[in-house]
Short mmCIF file of N, CA, C and O in Angstrom, two decimals:
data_model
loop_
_atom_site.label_atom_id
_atom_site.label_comp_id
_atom_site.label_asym_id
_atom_site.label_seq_id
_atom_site.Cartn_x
_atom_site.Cartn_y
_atom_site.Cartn_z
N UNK A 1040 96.43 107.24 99.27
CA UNK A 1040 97.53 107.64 98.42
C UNK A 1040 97.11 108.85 97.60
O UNK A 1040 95.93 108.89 97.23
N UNK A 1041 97.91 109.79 97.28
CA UNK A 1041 97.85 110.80 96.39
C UNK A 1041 98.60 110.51 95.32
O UNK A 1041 99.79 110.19 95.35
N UNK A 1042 97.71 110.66 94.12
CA UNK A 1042 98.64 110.57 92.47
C UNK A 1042 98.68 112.02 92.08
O UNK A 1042 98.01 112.88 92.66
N UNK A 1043 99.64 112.30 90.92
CA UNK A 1043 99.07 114.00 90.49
C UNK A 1043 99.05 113.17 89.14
O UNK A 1043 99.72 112.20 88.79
N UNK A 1044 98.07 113.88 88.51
CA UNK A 1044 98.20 113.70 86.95
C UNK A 1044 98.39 115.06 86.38
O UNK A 1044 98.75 115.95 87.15
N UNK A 1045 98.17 115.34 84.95
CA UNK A 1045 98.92 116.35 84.48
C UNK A 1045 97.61 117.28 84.62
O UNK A 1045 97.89 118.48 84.69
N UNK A 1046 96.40 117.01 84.68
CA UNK A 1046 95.47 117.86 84.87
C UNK A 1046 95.00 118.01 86.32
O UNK A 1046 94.62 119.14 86.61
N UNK A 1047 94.95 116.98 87.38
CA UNK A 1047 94.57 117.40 88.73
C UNK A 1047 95.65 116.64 89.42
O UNK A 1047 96.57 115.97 88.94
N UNK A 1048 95.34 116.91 90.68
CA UNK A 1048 95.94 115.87 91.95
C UNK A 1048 94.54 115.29 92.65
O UNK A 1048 93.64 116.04 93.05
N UNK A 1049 94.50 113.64 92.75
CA UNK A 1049 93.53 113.05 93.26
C UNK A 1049 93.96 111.74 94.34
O UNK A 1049 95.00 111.09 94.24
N UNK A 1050 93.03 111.58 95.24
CA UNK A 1050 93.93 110.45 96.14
C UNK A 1050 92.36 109.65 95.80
O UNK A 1050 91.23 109.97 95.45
N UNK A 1051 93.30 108.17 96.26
CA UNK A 1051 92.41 106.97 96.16
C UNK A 1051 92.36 106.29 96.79
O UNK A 1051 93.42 105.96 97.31
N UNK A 1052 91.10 105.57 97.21
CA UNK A 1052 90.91 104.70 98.30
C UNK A 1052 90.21 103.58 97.87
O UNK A 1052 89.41 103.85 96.98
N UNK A 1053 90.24 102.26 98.23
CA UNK A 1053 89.35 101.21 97.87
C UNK A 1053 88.26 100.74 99.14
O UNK A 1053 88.54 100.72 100.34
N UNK A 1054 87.16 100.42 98.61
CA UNK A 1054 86.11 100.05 99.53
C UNK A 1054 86.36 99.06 99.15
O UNK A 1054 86.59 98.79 97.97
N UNK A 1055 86.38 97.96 100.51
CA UNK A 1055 87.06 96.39 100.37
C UNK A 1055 85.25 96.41 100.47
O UNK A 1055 84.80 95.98 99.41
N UNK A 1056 84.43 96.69 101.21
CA UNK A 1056 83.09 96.06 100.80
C UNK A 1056 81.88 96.15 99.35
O UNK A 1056 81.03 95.43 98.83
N UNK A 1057 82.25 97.04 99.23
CA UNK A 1057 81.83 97.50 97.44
C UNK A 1057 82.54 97.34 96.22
O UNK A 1057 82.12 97.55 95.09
N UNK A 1058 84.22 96.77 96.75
CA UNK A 1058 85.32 96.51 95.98
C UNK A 1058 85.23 97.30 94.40
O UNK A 1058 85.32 96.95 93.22
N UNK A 1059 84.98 98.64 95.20
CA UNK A 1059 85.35 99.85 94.24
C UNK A 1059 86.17 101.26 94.36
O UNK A 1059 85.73 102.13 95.12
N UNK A 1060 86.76 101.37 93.99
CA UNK A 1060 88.10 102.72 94.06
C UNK A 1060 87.20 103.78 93.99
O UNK A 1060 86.42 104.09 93.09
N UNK A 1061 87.52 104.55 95.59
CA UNK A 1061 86.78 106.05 95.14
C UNK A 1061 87.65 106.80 95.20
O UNK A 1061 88.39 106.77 96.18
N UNK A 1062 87.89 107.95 93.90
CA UNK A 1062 89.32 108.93 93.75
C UNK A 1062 88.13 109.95 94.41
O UNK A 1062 86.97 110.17 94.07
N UNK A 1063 89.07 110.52 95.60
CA UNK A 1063 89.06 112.02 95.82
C UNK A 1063 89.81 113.56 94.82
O UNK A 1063 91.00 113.85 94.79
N UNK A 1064 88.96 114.10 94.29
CA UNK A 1064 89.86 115.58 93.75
C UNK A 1064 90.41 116.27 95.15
O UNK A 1064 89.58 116.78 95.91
N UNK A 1065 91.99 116.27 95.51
CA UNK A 1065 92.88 116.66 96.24
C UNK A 1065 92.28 118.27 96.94
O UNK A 1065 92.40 118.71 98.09
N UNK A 1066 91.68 118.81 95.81
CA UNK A 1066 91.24 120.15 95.63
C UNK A 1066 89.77 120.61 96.10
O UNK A 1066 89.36 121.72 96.43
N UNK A 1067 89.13 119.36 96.00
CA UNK A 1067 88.09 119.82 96.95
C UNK A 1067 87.43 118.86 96.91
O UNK A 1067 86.89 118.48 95.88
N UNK A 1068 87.31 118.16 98.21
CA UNK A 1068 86.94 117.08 98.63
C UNK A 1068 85.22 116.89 98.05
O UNK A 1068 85.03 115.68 97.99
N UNK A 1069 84.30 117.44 97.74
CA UNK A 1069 83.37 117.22 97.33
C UNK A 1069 83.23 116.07 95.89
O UNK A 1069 82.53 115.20 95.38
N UNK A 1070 84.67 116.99 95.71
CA UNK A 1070 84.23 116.01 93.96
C UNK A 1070 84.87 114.38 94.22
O UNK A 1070 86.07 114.08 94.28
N UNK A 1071 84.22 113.86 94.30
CA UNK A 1071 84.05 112.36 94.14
C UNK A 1071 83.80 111.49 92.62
O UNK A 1071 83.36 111.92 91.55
N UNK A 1072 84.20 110.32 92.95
CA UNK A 1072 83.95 109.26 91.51
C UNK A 1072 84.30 108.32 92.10
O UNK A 1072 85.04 108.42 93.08
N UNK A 1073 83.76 106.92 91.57
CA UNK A 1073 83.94 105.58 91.97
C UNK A 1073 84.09 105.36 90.77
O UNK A 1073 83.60 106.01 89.84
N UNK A 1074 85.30 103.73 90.65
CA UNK A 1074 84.79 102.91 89.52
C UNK A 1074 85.33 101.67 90.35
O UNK A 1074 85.61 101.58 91.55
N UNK A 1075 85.43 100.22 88.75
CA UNK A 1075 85.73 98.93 89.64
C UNK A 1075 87.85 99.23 89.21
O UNK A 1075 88.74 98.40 89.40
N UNK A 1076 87.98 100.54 88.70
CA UNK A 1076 89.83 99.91 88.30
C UNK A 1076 89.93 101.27 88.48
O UNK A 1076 89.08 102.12 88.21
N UNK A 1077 91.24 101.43 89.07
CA UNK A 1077 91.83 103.45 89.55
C UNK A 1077 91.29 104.00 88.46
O UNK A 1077 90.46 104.90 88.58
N UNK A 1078 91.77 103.43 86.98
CA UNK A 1078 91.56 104.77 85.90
C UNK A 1078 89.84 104.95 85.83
O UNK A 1078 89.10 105.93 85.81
N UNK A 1079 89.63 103.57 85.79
CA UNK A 1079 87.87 104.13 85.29
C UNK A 1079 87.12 105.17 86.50
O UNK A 1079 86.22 106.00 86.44
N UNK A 1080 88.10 104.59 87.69
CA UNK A 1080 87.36 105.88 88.65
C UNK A 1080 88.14 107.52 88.06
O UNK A 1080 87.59 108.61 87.94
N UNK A 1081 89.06 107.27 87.87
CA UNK A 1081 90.00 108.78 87.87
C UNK A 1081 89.29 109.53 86.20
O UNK A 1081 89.49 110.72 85.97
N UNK A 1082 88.50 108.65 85.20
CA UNK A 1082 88.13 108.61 84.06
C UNK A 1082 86.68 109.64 84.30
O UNK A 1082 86.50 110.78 83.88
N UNK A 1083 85.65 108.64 85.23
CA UNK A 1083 84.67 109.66 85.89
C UNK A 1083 85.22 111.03 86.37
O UNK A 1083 84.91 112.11 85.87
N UNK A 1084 85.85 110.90 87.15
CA UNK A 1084 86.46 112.05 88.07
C UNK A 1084 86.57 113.22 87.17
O UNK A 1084 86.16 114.32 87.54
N UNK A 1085 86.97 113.08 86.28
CA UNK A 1085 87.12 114.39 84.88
C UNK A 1085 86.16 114.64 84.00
O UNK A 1085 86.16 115.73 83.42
N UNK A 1086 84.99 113.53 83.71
CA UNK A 1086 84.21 113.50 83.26
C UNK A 1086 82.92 114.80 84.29
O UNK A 1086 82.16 115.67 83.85
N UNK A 1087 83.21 114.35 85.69
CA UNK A 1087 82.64 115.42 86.05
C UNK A 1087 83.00 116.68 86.68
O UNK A 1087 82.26 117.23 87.49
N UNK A 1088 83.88 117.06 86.40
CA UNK A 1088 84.68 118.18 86.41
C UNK A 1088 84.43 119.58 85.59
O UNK A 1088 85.24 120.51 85.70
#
């Protein structure tokens, strides 16, 4: 799925075996983040930005 927020567009996926959400930045697939809930991953995601 793709979300946009007001600062990026990121899509998210869940690892059913690590049962953790990894948001992709839409914009360039390198930038990655995991967490255990969408925001805390999408929370990283900006954090390393």
């Amino acid at each position: 799925m793709t979300f946009d927020n007001t600062n990026m567009q990121y899509r998210v996926t869940l690892n059913t075996d690590l049962n953790l959400f990894i948001v992709f930045d839409k914009k360039d697939k390198n930038h990655v983040a995991t967490g255990v809930t969408i925001e805390k991953a999408v929370q990283e995601l900006q954090k390393t930005k």
